[in-house]
PDB file of C-alpha atoms in Angstrom:
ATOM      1  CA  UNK A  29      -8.766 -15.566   8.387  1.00 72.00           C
ATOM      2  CA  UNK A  30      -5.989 -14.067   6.177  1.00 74.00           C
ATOM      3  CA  UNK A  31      -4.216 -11.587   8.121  1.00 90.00           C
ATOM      4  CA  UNK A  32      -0.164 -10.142   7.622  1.00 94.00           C
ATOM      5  CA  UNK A  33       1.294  -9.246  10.933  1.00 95.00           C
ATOM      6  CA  UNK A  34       4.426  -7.002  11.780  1.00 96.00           C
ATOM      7  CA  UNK A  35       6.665  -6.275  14.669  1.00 96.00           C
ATOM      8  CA  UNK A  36       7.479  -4.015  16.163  1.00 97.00           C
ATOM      9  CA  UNK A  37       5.168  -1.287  15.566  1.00 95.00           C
ATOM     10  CA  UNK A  38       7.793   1.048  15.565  1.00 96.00           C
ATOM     11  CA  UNK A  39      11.788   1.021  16.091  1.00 97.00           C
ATOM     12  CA  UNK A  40      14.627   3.604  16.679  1.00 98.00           C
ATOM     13  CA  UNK A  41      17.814   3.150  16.170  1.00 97.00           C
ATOM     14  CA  UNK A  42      21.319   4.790  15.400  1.00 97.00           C
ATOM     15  CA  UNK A  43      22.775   5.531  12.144  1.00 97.00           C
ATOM     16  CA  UNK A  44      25.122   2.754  11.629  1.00 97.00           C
ATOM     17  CA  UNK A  45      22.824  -0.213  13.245  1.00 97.00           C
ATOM     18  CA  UNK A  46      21.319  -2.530  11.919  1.00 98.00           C
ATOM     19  CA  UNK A  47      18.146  -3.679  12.472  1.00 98.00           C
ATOM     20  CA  UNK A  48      14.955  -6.770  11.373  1.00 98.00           C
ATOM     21  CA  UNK A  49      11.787  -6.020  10.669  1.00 98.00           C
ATOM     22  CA  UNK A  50       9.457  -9.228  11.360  1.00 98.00           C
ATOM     23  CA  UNK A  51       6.511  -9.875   9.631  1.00 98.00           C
ATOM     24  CA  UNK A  52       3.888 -13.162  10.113  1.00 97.00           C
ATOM     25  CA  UNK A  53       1.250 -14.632   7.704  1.00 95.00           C
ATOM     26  CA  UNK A  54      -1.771 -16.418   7.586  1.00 93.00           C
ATOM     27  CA  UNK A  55      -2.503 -16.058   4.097  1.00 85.00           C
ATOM     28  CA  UNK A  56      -3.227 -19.186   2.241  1.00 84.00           C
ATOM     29  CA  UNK A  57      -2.599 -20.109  -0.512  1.00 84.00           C
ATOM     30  CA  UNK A  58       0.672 -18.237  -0.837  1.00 86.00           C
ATOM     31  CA  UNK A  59       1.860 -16.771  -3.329  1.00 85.00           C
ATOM     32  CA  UNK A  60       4.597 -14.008  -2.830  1.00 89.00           C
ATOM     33  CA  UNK A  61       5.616 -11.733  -0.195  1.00 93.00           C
ATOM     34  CA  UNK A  62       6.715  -7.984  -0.701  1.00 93.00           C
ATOM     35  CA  UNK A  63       8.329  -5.587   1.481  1.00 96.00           C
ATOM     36  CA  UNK A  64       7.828  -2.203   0.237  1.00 96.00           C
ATOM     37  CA  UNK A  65       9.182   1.149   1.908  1.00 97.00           C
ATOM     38  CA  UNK A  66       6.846   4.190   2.879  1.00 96.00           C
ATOM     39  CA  UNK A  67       8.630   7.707   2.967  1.00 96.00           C
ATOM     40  CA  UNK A  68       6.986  10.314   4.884  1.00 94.00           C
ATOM     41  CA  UNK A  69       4.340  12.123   2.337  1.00 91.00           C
ATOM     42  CA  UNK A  70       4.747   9.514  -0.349  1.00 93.00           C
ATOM     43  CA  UNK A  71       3.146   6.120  -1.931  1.00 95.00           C
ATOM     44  CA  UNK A  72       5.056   2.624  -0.987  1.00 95.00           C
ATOM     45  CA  UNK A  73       7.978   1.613  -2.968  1.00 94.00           C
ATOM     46  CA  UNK A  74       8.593  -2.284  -3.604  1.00 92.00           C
ATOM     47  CA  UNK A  75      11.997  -2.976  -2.577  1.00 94.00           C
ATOM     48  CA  UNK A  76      12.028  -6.925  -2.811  1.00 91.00           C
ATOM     49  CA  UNK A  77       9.754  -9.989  -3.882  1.00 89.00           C
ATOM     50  CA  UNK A  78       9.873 -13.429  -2.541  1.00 90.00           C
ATOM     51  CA  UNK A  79       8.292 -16.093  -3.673  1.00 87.00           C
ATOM     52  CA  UNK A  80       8.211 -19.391  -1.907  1.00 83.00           C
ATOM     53  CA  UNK A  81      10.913 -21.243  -2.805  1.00 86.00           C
ATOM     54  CA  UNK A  82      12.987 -18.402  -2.386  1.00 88.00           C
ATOM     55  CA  UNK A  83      14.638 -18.331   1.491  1.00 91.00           C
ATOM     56  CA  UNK A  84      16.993 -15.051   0.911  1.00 94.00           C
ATOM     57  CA  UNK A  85      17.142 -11.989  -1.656  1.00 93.00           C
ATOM     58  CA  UNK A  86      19.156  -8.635  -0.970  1.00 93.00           C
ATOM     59  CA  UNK A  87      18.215  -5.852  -2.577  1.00 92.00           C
ATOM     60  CA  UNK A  88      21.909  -3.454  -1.481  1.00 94.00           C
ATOM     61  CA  UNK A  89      21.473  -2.878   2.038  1.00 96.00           C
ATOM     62  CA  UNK A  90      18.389  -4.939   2.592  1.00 96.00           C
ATOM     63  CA  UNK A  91      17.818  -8.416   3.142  1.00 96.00           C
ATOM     64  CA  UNK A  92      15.021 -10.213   3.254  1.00 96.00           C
ATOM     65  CA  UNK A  93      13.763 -13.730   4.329  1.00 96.00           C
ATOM     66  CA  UNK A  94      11.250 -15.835   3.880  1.00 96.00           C
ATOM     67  CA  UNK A  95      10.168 -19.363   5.948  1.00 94.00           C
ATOM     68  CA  UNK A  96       7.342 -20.002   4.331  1.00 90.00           C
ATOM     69  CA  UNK A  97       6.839 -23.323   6.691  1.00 91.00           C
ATOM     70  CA  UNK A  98       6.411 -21.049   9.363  1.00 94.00           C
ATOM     71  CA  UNK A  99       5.000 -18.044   7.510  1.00 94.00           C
ATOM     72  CA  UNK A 100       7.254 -15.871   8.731  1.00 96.00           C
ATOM     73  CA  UNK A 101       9.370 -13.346   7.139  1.00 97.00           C
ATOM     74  CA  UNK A 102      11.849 -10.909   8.192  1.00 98.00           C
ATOM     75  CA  UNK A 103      13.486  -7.638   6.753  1.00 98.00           C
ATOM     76  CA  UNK A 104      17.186  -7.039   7.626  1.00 98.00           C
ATOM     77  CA  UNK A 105      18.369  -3.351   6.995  1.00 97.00           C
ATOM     78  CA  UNK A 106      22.427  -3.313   7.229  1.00 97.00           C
ATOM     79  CA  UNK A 107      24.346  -0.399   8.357  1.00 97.00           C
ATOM     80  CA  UNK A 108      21.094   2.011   8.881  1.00 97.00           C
ATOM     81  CA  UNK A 109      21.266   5.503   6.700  1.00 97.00           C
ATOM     82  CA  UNK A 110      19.222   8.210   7.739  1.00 97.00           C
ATOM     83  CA  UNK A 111      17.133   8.404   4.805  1.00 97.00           C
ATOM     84  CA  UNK A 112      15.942   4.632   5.934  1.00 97.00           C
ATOM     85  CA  UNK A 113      13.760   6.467   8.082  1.00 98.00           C
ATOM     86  CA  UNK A 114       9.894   5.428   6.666  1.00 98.00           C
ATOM     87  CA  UNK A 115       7.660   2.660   7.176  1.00 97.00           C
ATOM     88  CA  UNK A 116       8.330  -0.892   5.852  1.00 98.00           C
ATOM     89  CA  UNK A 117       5.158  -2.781   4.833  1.00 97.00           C
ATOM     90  CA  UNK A 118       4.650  -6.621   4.793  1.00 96.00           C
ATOM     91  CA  UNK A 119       1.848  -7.649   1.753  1.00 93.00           C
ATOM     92  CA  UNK A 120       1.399 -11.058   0.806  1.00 92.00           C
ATOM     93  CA  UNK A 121      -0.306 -12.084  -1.999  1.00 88.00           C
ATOM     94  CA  UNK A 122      -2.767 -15.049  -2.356  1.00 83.00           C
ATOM     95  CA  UNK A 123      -2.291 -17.101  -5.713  1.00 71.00           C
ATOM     96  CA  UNK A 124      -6.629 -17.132  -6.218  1.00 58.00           C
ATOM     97  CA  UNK A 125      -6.943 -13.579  -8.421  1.00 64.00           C
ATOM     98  CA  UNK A 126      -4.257 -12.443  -6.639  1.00 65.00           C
ATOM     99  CA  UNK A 127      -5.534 -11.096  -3.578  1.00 78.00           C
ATOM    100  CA  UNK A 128      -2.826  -9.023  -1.590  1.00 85.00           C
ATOM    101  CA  UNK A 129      -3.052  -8.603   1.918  1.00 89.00           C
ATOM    102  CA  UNK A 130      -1.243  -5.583   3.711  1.00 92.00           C
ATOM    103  CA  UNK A 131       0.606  -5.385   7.371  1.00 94.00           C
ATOM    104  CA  UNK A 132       0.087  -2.247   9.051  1.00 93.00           C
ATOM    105  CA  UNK A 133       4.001  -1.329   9.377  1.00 95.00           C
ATOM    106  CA  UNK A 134       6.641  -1.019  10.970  1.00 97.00           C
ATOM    107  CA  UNK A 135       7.895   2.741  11.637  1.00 97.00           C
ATOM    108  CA  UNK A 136      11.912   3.120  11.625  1.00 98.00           C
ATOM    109  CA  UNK A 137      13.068   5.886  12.887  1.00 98.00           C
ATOM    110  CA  UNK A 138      17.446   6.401  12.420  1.00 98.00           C
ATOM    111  CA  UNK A 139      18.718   9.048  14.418  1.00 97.00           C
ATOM    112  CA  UNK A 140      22.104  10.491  13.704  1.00 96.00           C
TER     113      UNK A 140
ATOM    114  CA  UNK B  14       7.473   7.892 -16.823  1.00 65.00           C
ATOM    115  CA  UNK B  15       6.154  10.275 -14.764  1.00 79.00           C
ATOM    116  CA  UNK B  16       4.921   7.616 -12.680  1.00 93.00           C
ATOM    117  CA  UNK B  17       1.087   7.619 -11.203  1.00 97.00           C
ATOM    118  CA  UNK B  18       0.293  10.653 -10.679  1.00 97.00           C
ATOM    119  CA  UNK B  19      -2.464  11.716  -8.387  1.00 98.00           C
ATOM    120  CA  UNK B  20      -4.319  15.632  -8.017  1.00 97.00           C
ATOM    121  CA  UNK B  21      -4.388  17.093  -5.254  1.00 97.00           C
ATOM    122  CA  UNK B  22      -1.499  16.423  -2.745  1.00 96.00           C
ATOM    123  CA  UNK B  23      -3.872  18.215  -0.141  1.00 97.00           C
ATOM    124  CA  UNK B  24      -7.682  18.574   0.415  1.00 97.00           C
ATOM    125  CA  UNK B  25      -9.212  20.249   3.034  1.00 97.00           C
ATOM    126  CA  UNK B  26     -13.312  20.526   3.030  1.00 97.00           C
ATOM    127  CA  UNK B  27     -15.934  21.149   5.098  1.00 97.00           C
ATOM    128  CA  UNK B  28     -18.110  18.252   6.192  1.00 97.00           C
ATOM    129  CA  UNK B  29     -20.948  17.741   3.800  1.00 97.00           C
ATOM    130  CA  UNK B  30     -19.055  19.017   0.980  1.00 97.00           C
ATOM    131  CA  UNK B  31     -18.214  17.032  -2.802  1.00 97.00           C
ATOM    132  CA  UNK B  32     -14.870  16.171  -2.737  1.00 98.00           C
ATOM    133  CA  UNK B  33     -12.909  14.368  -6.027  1.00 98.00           C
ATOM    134  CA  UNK B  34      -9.387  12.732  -6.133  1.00 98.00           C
ATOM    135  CA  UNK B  35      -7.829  12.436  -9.198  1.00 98.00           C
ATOM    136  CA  UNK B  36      -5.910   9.701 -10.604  1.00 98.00           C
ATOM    137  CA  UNK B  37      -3.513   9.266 -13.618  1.00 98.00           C
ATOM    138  CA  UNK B  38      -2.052   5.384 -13.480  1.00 97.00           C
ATOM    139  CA  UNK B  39       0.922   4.965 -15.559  1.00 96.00           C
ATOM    140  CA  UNK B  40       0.100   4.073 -19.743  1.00 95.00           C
ATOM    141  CA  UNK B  41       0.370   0.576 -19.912  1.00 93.00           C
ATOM    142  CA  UNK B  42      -0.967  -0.689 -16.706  1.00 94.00           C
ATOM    143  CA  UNK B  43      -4.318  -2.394 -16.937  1.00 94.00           C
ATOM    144  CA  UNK B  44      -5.093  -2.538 -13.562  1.00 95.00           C
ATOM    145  CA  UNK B  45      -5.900   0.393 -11.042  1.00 96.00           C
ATOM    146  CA  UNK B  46      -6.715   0.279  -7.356  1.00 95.00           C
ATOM    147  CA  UNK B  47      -8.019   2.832  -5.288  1.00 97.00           C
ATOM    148  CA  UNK B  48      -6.450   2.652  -1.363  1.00 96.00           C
ATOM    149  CA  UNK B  49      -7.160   4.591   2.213  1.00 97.00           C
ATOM    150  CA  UNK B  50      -4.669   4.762   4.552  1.00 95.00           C
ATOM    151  CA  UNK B  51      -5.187   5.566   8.079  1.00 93.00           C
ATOM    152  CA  UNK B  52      -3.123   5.256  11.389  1.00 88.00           C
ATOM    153  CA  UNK B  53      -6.047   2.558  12.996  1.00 86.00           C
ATOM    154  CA  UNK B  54      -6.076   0.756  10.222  1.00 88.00           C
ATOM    155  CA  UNK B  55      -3.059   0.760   7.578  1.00 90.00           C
ATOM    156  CA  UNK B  56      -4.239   0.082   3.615  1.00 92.00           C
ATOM    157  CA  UNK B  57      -7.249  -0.781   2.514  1.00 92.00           C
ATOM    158  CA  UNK B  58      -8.087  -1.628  -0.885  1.00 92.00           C
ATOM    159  CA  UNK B  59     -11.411   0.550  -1.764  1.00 95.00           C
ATOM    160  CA  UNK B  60     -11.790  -0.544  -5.528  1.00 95.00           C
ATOM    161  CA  UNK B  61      -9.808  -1.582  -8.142  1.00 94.00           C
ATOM    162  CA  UNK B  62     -10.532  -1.584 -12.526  1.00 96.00           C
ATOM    163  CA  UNK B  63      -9.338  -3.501 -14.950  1.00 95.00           C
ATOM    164  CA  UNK B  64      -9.477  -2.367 -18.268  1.00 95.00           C
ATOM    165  CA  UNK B  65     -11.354   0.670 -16.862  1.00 96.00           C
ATOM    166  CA  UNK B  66     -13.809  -1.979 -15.828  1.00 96.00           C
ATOM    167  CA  UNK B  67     -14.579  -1.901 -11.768  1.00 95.00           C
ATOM    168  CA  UNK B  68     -14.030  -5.557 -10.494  1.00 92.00           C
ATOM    169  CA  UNK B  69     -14.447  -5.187  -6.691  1.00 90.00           C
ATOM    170  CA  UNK B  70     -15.631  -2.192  -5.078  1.00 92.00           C
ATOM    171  CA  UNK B  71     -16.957  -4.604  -1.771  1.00 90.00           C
ATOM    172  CA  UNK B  72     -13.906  -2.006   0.312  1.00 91.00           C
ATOM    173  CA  UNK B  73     -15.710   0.925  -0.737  1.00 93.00           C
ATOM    174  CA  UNK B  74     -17.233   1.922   2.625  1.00 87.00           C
ATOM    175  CA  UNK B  75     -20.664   3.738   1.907  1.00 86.00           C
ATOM    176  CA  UNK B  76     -22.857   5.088  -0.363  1.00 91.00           C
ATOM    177  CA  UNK B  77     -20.974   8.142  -0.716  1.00 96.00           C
ATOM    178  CA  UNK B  78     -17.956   6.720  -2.540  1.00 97.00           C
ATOM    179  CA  UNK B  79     -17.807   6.059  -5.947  1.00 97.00           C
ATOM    180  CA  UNK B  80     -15.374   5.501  -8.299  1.00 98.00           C
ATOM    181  CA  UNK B  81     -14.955   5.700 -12.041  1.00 97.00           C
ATOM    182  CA  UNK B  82     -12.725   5.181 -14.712  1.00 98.00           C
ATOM    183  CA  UNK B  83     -13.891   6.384 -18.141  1.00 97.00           C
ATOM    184  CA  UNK B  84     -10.895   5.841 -19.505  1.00 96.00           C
ATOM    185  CA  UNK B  85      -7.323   3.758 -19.197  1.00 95.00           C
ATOM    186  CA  UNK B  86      -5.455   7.198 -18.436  1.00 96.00           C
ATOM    187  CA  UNK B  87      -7.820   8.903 -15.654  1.00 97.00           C
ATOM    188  CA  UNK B  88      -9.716   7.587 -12.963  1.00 98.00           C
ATOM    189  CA  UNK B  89     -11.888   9.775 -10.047  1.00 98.00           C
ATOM    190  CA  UNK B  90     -12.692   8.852  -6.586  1.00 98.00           C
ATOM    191  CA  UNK B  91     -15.498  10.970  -5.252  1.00 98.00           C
ATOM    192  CA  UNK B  92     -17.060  11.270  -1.691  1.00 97.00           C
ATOM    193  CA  UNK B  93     -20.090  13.211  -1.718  1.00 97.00           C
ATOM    194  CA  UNK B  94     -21.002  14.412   1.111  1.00 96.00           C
ATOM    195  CA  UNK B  95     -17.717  13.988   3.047  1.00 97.00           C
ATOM    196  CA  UNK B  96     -17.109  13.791   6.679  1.00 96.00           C
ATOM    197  CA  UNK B  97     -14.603  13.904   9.262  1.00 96.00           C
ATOM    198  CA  UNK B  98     -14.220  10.144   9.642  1.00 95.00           C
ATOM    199  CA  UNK B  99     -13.516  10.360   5.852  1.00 97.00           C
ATOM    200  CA  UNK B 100      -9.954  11.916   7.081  1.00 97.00           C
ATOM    201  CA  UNK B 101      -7.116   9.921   5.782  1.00 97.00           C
ATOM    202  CA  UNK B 102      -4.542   9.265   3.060  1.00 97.00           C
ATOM    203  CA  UNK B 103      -5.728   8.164  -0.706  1.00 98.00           C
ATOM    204  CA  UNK B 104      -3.549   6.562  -2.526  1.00 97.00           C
ATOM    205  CA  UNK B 105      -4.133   5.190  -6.197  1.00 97.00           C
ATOM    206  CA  UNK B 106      -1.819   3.177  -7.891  1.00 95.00           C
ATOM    207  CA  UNK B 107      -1.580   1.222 -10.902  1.00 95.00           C
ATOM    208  CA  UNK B 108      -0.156  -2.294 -12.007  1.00 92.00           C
ATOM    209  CA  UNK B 109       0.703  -5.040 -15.450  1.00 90.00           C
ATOM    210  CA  UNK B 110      -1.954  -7.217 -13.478  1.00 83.00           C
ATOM    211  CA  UNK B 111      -3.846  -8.128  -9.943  1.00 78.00           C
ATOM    212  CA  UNK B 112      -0.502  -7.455  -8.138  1.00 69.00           C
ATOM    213  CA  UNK B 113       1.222 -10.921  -7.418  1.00 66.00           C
ATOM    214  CA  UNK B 114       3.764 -10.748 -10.109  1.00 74.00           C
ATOM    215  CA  UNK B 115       4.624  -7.433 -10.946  1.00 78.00           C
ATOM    216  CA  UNK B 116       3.284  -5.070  -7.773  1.00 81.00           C
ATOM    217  CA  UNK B 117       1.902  -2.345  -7.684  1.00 89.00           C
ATOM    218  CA  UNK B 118       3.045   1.821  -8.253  1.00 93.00           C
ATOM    219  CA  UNK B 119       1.510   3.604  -6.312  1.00 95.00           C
ATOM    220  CA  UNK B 120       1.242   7.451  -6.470  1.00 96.00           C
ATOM    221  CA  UNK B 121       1.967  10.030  -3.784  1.00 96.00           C
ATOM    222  CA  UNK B 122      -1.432  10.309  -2.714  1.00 97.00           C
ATOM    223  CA  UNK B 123      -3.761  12.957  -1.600  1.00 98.00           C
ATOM    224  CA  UNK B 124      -4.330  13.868   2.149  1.00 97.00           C
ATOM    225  CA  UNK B 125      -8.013  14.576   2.724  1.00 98.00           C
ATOM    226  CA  UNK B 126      -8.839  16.212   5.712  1.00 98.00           C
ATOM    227  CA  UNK B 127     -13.088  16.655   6.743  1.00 97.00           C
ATOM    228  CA  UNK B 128     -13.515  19.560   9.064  1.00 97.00           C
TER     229      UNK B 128
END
C-alpha cells in the first residue's frame, strides 16, 4: 500500500534552533518527493523537489534530503524564524500518471 | 498572477443546505484538482480535470458532491445537501500537468463549516 509518513506530528522549538522534519515512503514507483509549507489560513507552498538521484537541495534556510534506498527523507530548517511556524507536508509522487501521495504533517511551532 | 483564487474564504450553512465553492486556477494550467483537508485525515484528492475534462472523481465521497468545470478559468464544487461531517478545509489548486514535474498551486481555500 502506498502510504507517506511524517514525524513528529508536531514540534516546538526556539527561535534560533534548528530543527528535521522526517518523512517515510512506501510509494512505488518513485518519482519525486516535495516538501511544501502550510501557513495558518492558507494553501501549501512547494519549497523544494527531489528527485531520485538527487541526495541534497537547499532552498535558503531549508535543506532537504532524500535516501531513496531507504525511502526516507528529511527536512532540515536552519536557524528557526518565527514566521517558520506552519505545517510542512511530505507528497511523493508515483511516476504511473503521476499519482501524488500526501503525509499528514508535521506542525512547527517557533516560539520567541 | 493573481494566483488560484478560490470564493469564499468562509462558509457557514445549515445542515441540509446547497453549498458551492468556487474555483479560479491560474490561465495556463491544464490541470485542476479539487482537495479536503481535515485534522483526522490530512489531503485528500476529491477530483481533478484536465482540460476541463473530469479524470478521477473515485475521492469524491458521496452522491452529494459534484464537481464541474465548464470552462479552463472556473470550476465549482457543490455539496447538496451538506452536513456536519462535511466540515473541513477545500482547497483547489491548479498545475502545467498531473503534478510530478511542476506541482501544484494551490489556492487559499474555503473553510466550510455544517451546523
Amino acid at each position: 500500500k502506498n502510504q507517506v509518513e511524517q514525524s513528529p506530528q508536531s514540534l516546538i522549538i526556539l527561535e534560533g534552533k534548528n530543527c528535521t522534519l522526517q518523512c517515510n515512503y512506501t510509494v512505488s514507483p518513485f518519482s519525486n518527493l516535495r516538501w511544501y509549507k502550510q501557513d495558518t489560513g492558507r494553501g501549501p507552498v512547494s519549497l523544494t523537489i527531489m528527485t531520485f538521484s538527487e541526495n541534497t537541495k537547499s532552498n535558503g534556510r531549508y535543506t532537504a534530503t532524500l535516501d531513496a534506498d531507504t525511502k526516507q527523507s528529511s527536512l532540515h530548517i536552519t536557524a528557526s524564524q518565527l514566521s517558520d511556524s506552519a505545517s510542512y507536508i511530505c507528497v511523493v509522487s508515483v511516476n504511473t500518471l503521476g499519482r501524488l501521495y500526501f503525509g499528514r504533517g508535521t506542525q512547527l511551532t517557533v516560539w520567541p | 498572477d493573481a494566483g488560484v483564487i478560490q470564493s469564499p474564504r468562509h462558509e457557514v450553512t445549515e445542515m441540509g443546505q446547497e453549498v458551492t465553492l468556487r474555483c479560479k486556477p491560474i490561465s495556463g494550467h491544464d490541470y485542476l484538482f479539487w482537495y479536503r483537508q481535515t485534522m483526522m485525515r490530512g489531503l485528500e484528492l476529491l477530483i481533478y480535470f484536465n482540460n476541463n475534462v473530469p479524470i478521477d472523481d473515485s475521492g469524491m465521497p458521496e452522491d452529494r458532491f459534484s464537481a464541474k468545470m465548464p470552462n479552463a478559468s472556473f470550476s465549482t464544487l457543490k455539496i447538496q445537501p451538506s452536513e456536519p461531517r462535511d466540515s473541513a478545509v477545500y482547497f483547489c489548486a491548479s498545475s502545467y500537468d498531473r503534478g510530478a514535474n511542476y506541482g501544484y498551486t494551490f489556492g487559499s481555500g474555503t473553510r466550510l463549516t455544517v451546523v
